[in-house]
CSV table of C-alpha atoms and ligand atoms in Angstrom, one decimal:
chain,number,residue,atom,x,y,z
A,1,UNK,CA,14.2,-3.2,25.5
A,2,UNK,CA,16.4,-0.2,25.0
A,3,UNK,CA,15.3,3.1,25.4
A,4,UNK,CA,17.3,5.8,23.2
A,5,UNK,CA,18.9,8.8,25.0
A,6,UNK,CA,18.8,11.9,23.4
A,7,UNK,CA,21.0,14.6,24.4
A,8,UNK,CA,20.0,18.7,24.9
A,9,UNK,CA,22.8,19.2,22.6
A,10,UNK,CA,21.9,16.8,19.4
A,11,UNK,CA,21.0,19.1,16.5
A,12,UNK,CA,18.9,16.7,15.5
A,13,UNK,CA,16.7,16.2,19.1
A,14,UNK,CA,13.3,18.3,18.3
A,15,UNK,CA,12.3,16.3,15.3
A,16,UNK,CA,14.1,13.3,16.1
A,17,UNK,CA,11.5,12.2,18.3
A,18,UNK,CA,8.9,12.9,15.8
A,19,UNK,CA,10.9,11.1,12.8
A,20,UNK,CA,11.2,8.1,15.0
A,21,UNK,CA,7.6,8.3,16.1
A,22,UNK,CA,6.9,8.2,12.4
A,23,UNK,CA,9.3,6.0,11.4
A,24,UNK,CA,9.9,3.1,13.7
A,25,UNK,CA,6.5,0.9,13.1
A,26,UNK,CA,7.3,1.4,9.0
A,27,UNK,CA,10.9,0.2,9.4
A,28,UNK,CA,10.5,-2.6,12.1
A,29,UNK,CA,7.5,-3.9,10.6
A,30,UNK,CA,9.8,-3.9,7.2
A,31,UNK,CA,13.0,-5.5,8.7
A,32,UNK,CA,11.0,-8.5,10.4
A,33,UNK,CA,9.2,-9.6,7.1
A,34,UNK,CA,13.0,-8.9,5.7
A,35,UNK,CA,14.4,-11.0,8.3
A,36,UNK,CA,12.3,-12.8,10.1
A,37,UNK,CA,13.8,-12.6,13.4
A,38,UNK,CA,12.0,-10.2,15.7
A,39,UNK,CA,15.1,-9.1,17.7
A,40,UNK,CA,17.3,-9.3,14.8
A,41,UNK,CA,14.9,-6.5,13.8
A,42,UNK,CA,14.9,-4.5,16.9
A,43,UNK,CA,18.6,-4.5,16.7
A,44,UNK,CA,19.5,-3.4,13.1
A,45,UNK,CA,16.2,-0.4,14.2
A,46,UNK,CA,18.2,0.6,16.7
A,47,UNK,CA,21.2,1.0,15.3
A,48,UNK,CA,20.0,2.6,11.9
A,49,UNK,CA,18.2,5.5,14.3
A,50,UNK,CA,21.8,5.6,16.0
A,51,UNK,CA,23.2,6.4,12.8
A,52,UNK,CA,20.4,8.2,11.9
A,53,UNK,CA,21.2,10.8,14.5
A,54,UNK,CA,24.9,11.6,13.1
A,55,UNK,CA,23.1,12.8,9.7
A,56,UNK,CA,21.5,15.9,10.7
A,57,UNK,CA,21.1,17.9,7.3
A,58,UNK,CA,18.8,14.6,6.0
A,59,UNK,CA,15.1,15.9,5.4
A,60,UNK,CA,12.5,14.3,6.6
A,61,UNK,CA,11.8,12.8,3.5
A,62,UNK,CA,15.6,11.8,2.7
A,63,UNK,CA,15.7,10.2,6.6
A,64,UNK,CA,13.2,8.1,5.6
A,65,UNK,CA,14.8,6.3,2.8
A,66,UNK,CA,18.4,6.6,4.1
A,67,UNK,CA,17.1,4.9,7.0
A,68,UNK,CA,15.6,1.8,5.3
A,69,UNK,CA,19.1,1.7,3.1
A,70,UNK,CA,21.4,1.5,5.7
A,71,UNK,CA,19.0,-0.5,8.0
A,72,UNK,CA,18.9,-3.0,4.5
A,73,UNK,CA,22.9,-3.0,4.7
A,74,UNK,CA,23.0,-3.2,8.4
A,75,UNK,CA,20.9,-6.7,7.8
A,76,UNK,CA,23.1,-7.7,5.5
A,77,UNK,CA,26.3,-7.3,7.3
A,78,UNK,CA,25.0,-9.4,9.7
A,79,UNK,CA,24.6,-12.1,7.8
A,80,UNK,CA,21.6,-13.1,6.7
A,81,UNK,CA,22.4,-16.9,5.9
A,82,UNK,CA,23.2,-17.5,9.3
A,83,UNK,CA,20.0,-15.8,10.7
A,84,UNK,CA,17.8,-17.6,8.5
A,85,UNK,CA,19.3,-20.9,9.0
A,86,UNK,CA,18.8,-20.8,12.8
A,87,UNK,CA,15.3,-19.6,11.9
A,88,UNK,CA,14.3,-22.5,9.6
A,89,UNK,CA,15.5,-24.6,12.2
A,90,UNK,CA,12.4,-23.5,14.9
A,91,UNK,CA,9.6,-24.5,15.0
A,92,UNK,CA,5.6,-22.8,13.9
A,93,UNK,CA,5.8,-18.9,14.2
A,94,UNK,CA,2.3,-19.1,16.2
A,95,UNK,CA,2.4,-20.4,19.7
A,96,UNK,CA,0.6,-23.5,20.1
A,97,UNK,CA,-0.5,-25.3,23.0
A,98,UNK,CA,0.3,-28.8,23.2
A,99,UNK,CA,-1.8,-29.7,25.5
A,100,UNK,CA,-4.9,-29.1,23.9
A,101,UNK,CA,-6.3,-30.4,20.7
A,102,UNK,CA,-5.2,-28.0,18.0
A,103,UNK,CA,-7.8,-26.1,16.1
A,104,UNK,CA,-7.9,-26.6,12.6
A,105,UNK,CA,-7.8,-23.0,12.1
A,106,UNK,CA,-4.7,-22.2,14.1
A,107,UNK,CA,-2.9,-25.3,12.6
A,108,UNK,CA,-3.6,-23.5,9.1
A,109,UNK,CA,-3.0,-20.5,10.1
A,110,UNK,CA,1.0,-21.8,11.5
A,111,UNK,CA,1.2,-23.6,8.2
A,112,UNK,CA,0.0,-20.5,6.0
A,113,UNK,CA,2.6,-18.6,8.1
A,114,UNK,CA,5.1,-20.6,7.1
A,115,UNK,CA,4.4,-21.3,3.9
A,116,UNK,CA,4.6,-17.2,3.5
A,117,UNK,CA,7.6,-17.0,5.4
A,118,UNK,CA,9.4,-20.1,2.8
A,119,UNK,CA,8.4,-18.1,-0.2
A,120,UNK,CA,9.9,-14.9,0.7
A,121,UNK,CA,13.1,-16.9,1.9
A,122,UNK,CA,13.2,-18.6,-1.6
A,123,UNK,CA,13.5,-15.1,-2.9
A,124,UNK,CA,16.7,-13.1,-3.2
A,125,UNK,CA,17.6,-10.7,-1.4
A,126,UNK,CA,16.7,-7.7,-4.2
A,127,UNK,CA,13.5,-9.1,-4.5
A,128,UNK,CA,12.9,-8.8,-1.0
A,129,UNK,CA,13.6,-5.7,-0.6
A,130,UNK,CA,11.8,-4.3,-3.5
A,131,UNK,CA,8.9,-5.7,-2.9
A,132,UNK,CA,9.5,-5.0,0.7
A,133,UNK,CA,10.0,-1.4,0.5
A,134,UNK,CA,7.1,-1.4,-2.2
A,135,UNK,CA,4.7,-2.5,0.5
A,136,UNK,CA,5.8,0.1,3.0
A,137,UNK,CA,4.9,2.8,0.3
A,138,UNK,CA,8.0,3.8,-1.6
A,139,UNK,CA,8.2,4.7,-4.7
A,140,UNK,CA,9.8,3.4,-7.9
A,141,UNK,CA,12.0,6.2,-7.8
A,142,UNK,CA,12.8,5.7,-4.0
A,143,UNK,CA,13.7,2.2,-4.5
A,144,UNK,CA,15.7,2.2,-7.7
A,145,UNK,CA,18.4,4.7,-5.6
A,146,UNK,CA,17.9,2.1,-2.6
A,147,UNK,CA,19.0,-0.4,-4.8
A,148,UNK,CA,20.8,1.3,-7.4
A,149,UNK,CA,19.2,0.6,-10.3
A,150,UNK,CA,17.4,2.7,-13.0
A,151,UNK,CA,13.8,4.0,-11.6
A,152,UNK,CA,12.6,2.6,-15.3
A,153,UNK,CA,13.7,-0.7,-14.8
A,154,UNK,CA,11.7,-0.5,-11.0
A,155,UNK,CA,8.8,-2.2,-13.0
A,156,UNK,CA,9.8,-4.9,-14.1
A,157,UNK,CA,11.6,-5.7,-11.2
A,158,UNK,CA,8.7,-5.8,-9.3
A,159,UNK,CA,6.7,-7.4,-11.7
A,160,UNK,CA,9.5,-10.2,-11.7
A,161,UNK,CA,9.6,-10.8,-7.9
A,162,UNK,CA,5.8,-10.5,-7.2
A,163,UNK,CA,5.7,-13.8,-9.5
A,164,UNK,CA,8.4,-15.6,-8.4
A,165,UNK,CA,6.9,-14.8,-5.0
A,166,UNK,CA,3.5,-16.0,-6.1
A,167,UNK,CA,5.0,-18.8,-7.1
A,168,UNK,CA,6.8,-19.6,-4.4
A,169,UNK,CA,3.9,-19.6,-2.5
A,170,UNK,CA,1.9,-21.7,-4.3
A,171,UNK,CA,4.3,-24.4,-5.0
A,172,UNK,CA,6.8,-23.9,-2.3
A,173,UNK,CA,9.5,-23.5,-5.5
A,174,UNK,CA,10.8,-20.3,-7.3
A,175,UNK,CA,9.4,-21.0,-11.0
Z,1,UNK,CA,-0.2,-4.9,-31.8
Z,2,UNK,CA,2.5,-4.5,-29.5
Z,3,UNK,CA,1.9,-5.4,-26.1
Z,4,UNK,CA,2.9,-3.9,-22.8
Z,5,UNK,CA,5.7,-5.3,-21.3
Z,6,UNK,CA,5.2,-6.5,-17.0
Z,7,UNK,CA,7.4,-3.4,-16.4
Z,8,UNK,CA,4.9,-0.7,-18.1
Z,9,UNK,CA,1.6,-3.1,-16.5
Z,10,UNK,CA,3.4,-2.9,-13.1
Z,11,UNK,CA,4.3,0.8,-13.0
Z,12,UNK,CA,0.6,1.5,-14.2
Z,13,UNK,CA,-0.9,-1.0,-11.4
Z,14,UNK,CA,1.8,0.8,-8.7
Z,15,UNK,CA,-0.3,4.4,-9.8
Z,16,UNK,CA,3.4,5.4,-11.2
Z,17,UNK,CA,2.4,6.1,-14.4
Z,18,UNK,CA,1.5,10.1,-15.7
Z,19,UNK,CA,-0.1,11.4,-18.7
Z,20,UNK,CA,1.3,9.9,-21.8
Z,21,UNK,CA,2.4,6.4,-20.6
Z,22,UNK,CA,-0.4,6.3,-18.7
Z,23,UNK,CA,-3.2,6.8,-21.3
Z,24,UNK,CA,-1.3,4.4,-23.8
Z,25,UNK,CA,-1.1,1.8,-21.2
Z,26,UNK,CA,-4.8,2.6,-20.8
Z,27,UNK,CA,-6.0,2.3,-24.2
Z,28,UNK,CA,-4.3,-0.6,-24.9
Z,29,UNK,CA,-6.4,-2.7,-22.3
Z,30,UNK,CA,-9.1,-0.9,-23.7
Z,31,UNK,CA,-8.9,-3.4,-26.4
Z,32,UNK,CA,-6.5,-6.0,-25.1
Z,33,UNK,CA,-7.8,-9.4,-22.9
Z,34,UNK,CA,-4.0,-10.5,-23.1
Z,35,UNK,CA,-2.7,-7.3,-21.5
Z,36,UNK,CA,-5.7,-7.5,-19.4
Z,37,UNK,CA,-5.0,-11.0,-18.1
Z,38,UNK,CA,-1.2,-10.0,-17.5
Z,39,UNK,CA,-2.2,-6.9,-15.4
Z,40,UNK,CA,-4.8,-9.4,-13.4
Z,41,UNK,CA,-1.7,-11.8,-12.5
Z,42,UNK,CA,0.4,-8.8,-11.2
Z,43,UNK,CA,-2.2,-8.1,-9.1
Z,44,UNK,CA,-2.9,-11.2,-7.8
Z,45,UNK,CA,0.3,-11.9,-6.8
Z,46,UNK,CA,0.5,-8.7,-5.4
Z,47,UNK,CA,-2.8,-9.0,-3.1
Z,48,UNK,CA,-1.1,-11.8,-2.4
Z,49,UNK,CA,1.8,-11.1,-0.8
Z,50,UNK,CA,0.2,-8.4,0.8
Z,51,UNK,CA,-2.1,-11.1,2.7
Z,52,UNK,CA,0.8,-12.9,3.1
Z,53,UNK,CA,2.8,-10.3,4.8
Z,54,UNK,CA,0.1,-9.4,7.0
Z,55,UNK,CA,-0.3,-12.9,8.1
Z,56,UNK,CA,3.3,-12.8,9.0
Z,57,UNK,CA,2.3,-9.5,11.4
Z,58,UNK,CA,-0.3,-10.8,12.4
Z,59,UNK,CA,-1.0,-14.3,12.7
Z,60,UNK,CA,-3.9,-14.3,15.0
Z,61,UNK,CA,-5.6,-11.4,13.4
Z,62,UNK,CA,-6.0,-12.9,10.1
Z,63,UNK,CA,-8.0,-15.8,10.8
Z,64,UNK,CA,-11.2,-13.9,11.2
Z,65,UNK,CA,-10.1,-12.4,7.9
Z,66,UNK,CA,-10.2,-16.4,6.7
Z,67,UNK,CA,-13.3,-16.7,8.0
Z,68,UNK,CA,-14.9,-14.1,6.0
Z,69,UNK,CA,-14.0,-15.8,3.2
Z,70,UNK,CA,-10.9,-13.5,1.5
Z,71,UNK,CA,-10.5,-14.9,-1.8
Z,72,UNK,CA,-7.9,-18.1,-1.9
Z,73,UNK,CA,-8.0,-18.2,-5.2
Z,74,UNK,CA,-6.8,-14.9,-6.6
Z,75,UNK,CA,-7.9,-13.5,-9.9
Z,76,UNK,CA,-11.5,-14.5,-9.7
Z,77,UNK,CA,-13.0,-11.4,-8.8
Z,78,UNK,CA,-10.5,-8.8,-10.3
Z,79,UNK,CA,-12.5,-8.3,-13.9
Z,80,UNK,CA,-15.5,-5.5,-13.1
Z,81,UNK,CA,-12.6,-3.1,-12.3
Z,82,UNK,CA,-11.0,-3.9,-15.6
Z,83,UNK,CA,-14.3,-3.9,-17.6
Z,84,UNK,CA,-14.7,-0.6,-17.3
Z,85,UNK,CA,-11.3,0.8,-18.5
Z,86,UNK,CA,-12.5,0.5,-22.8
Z,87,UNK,CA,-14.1,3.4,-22.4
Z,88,UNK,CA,-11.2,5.5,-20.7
Z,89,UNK,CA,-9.0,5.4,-23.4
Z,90,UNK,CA,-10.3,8.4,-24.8
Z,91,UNK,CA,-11.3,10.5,-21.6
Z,92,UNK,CA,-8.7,12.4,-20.1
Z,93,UNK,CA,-8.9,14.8,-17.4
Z,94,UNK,CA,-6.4,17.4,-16.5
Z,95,UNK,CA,-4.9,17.3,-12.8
Z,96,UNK,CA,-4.2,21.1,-11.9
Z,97,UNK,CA,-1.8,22.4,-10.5
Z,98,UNK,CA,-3.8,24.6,-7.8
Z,99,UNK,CA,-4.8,20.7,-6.2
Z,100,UNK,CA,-1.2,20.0,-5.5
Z,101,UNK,CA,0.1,23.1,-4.2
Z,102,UNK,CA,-3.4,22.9,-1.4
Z,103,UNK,CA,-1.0,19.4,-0.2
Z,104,UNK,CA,1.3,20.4,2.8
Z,105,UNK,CA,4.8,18.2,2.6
Z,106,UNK,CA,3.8,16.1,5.1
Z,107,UNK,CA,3.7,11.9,4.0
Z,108,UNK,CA,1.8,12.4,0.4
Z,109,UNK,CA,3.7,10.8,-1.6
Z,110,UNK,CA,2.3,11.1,-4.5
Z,111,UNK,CA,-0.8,13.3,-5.7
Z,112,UNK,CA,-2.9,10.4,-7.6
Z,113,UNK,CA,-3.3,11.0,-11.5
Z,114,UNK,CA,-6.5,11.3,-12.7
Z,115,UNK,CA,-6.4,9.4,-15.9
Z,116,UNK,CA,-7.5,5.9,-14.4
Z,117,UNK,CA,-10.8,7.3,-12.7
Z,118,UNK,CA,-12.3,8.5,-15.7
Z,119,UNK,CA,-14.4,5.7,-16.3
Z,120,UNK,CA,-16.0,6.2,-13.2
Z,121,UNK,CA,-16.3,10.1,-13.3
Z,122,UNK,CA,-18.2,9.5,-16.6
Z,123,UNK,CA,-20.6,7.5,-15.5
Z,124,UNK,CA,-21.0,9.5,-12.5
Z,125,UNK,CA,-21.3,12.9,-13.4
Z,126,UNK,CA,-25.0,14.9,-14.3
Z,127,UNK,CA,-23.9,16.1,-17.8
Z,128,UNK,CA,-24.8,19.9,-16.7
Z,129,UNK,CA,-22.1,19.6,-14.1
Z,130,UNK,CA,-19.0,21.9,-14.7
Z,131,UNK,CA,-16.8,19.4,-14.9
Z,132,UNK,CA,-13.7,19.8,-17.9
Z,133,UNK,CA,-14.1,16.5,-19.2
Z,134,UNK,CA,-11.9,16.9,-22.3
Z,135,UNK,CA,-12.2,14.4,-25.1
Z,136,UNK,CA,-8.4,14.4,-26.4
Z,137,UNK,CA,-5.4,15.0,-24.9
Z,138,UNK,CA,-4.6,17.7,-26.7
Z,139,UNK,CA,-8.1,19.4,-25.5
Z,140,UNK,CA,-6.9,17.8,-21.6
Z,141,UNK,CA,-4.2,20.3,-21.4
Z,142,UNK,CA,-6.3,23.1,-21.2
Z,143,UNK,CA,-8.8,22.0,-18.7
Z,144,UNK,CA,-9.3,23.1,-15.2
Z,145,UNK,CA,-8.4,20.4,-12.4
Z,146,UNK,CA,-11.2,17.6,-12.2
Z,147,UNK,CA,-9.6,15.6,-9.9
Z,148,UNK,CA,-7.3,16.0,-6.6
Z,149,UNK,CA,-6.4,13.7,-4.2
Z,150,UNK,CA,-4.0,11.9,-1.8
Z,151,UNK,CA,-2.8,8.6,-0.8
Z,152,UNK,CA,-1.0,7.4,2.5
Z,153,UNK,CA,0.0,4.3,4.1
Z,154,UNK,CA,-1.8,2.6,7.1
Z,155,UNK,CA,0.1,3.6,10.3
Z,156,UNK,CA,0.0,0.6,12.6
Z,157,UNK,CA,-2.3,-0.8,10.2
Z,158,UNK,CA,-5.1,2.0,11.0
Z,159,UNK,CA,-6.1,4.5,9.1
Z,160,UNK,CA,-8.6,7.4,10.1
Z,161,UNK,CA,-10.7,9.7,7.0
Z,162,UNK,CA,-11.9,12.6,8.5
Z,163,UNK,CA,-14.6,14.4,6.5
Z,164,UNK,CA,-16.0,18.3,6.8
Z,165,UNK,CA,-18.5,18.0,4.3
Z,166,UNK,CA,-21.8,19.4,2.7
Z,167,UNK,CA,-24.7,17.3,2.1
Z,168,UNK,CA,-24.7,17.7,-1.9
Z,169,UNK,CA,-21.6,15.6,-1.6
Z,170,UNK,CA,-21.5,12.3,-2.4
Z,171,UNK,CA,-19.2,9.9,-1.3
Z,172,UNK,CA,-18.0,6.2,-2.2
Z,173,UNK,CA,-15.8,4.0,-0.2
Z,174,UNK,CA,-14.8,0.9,-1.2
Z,175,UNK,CA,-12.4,-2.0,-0.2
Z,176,UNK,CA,-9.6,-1.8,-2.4
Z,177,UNK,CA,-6.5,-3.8,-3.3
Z,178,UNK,CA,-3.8,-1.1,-2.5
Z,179,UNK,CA,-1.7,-1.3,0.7
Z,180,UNK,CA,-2.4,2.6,0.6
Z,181,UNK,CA,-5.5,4.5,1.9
Z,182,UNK,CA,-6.8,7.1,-0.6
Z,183,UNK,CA,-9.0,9.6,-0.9
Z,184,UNK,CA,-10.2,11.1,-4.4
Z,185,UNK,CA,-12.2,14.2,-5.1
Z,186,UNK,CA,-13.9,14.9,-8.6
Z,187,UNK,CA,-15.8,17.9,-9.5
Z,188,UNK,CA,-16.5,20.4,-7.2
Z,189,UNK,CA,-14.9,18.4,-4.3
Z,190,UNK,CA,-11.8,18.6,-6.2
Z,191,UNK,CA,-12.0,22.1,-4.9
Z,192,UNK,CA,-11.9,20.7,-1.2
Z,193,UNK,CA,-8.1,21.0,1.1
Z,194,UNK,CA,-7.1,17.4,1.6
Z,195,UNK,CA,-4.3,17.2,4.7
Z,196,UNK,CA,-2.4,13.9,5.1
Z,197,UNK,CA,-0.2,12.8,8.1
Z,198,UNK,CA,0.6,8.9,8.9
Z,199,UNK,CA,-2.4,7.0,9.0
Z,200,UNK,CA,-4.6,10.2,8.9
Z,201,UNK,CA,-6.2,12.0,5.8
Z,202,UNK,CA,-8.8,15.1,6.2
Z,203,UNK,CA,-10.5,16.4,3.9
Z,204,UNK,CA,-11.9,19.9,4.3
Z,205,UNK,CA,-14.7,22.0,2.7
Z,206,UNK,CA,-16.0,19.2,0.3
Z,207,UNK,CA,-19.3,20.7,-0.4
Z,208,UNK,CA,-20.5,18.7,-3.0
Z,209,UNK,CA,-19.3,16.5,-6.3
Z,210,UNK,CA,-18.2,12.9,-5.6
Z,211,UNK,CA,-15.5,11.7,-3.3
Z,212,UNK,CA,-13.9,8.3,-3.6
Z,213,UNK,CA,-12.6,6.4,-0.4
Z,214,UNK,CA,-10.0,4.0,-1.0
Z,215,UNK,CA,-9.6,1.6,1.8
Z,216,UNK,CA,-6.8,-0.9,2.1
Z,217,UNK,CA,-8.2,-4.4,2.8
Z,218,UNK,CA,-5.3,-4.8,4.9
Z,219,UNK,CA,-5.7,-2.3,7.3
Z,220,UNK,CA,-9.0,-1.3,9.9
Z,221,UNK,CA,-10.1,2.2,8.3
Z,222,UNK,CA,-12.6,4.5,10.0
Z,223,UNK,CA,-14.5,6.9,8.1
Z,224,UNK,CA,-15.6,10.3,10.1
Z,225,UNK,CA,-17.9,12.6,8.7
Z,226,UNK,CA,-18.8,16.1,10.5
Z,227,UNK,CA,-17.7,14.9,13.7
Z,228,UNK,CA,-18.5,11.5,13.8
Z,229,UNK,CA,-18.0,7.7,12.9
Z,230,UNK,CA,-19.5,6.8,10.2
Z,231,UNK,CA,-18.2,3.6,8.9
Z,232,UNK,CA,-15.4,1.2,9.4
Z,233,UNK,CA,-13.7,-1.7,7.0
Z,234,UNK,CA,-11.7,-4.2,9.0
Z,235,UNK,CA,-10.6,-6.9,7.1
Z,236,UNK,CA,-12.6,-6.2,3.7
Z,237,UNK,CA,-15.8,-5.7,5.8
Z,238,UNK,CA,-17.4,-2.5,5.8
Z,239,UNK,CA,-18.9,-1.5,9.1
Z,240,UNK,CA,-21.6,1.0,8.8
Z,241,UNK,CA,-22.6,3.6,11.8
Z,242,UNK,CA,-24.9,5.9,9.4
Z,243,UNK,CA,-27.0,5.3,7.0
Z,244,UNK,CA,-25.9,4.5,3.4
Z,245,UNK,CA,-28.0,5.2,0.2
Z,246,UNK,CA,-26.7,2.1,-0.8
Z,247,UNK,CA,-24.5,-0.8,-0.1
Z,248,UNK,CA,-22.7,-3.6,-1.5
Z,249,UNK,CA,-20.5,-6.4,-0.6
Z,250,UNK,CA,-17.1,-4.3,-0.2
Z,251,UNK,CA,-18.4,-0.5,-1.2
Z,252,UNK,CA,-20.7,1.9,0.2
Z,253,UNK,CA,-22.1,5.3,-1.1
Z,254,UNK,CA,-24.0,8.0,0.8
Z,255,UNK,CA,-24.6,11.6,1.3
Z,256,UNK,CA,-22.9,13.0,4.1
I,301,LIG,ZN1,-1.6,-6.4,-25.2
């Protein structure tokens, strides 16, 4: 695990701490359920705080959705087919002994995991991130500059990709 | 009729909705099941995906939440909320502006509108109480503030309510759909300085009037009251450390 090094001269040191203390749960806990990949998470974090630290004048308020757009691009740039392909390829999110017999509620839990984890893959990536961002408590108006859009048509947006994740998740298809 | 498009129902269910909008969105599922039954499926799907993302944090810690029986089958159990909204159409309360400015800039993100509790304040409040109650909107925009409150997101999926409070007050908590943690003052308590920081609210010199705990199913939320624990809701199940004047599957009330 990295560690970040803050220099005595960084204008931004005194509340950078705090903004990352704040921050980092919120925007890891987004980019995993974005991406699925635990270090593919850890690594786009990391580097959005890096670049977080050359944009000094950004309030506290601003950092925080400036971090989750450039952290959204940063996952992009990466390539996000890729990532998920290797992904689909593994096997149950939970560990599971093999050894021992497996108890029904752990084998639904792995297959309720999954079956999560499918449903927001079958959505696209704006949907994701909408609803996303949604759940870590932004607001319409938040995420329509996030994703450039108009904060009036934030709504229906939503409204669009909580069904198509409900059904997703239901019937493993996007209705 | 015209009916409200999945945008407008959205927006209202997301709490992003403010005076005009709001109340029309308000009493048109007053007297609308379809609108009704459109705003139940966005909030299925949304409880939804909010189990479902937890799941995905937390694999392990979620099957205790199976156990205690969270509703597969979303939709069931969503209509007492909704059955009391007819009567709200036509009570409006007036958030003032005195409330908002008592909220430092810390996480609040937004200062909840009052419109969508005014079923419940009806019902609750002694009809002596000095409460501006205003019948129209026109009448609304005179009153005093009736209702203050904030609303944050768990931190680490925890969040912590910390009460100073008189023993006229009376509070409600309840397990509630929202991925936020709220608290909601009416009455005198509206009065009361409310301080939020990640995962923490307190609420300060609530003498008395009613106070509404909103706790995210989602997330393990301890209630303090004058120094000390008095309830807890970890996965939709209320914990209680003090004693309630009375209980129910996911909400307790009591007097501090
Ligand atoms: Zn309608």
């Amino acid at each position: 695990m990295r560690a970040f090094t803050l220099s005595e001269s960084d204008s931004r040191t005194g509340s950078f701490s705090s903004v990352y203390r704040t921050l980092h749960p919120s925007l890891l806990r987004y980019l995993e359920r974005l991406t699925g990949e635990k270090d593919a998470a850890e690594d786009v974090a990391q580097e959005a705080f890096m670049r977080l630290l050359q944009r000094p004048e950004l309030t506290d308020e601003a950092a925080r959705l400036w971090l989750f757009t450039v952290a959204t691009n940063l996952v992009r740039d990466r390539g996000r087919a890729a990532t998920r392909q290797s992904r689909l390829l593994k096997t149950s999110p939970v560990p599971i002994p093999t050894s021992e017999p497996l108890p029904d509620a752990v084998a639904e839990r792995a297959d309720e995991v999954a079956r999560v984890r499918r449903a927001l893959d079958l959505l696209s990536e704006r949907d994701r991130q909408i609803l996303l961002m949604r759940q870590e408590g932004f607001r319409y108006g938040e995420i329509a500059q996030s994703v450039d859009v108009s904060a009036s048509s934030v709504g229906t947006l939503i409204a669009r990709a909580l069904k198509r994740f409900a059904s997703a998740y239901r019937t493993g298809e996007v209705s | 009729m015209n009916h409200m498009d999945e945008g407008l129902l959205q927006a209202y269910a997301d709490e992003e909705l403010a005076g005009h909008a709001r109340t029309t969105v308000e009493g048109h599922l007053g007297t609308c099941l379809s609108c009704h039954a459109e705003l139940d499926e966005l909030r299925s799907a949304s409880e939804e995906l909010t189990r479902g993302l937890l799941l995905l944090s937390d694999p392990q810690a979620e099957i205790d939440q199976y156990a205690v029986g969270w509703p597969r089958r979303p939709g069931a159990k969503r209509l007492t909320r909704m059955a009391a909204l007819p009567r709200a159409a036509v009570l409006v309360l007036a958030l003032g502006t005195a409330a908002a400015a008592m909220i430092p800039g810390s996480p609040v993100y937004r200062l909840i509108n009052p419109a969508p509790r005014a079923a419940q304040v009806e019902s609750a409040a002694p009809p002596s109480a000095a409460q501006p109650i205003a019948t129209s909107t026109a009448a609304a925009a005179a009153a005093a503030p009736a209702e203050a409150g904030v609303s944050i997101e768990p931190l680490n999926g925890e969040v912590r309510v910390v009460l100073r409070a008189g023993s006229e007050l009376r509070v409600r908590a309840s397990i509630a759909s929202s991925p936020r943690a709220g608290v909601f003052a009416t009455g005198a308590a509206a009065q009361a300085r409310f301080d939020a920081s990640p995962g923490r609210i307190e609420v300060t010199g609530a003498e008395s009037g009613d106070l509404r705990i909103e706790m995210p199913r989602g997330a393990v939320t301890t209630v303090m009251v004058n120094g000390r624990d008095y309830l807890r809701s970890t996965d939709g199940e209320i914990q209680l450390f003090a004693p309630a004047d009375s209980r129910a599957d996911a909400e307790v009330t009591f007097h501090p």
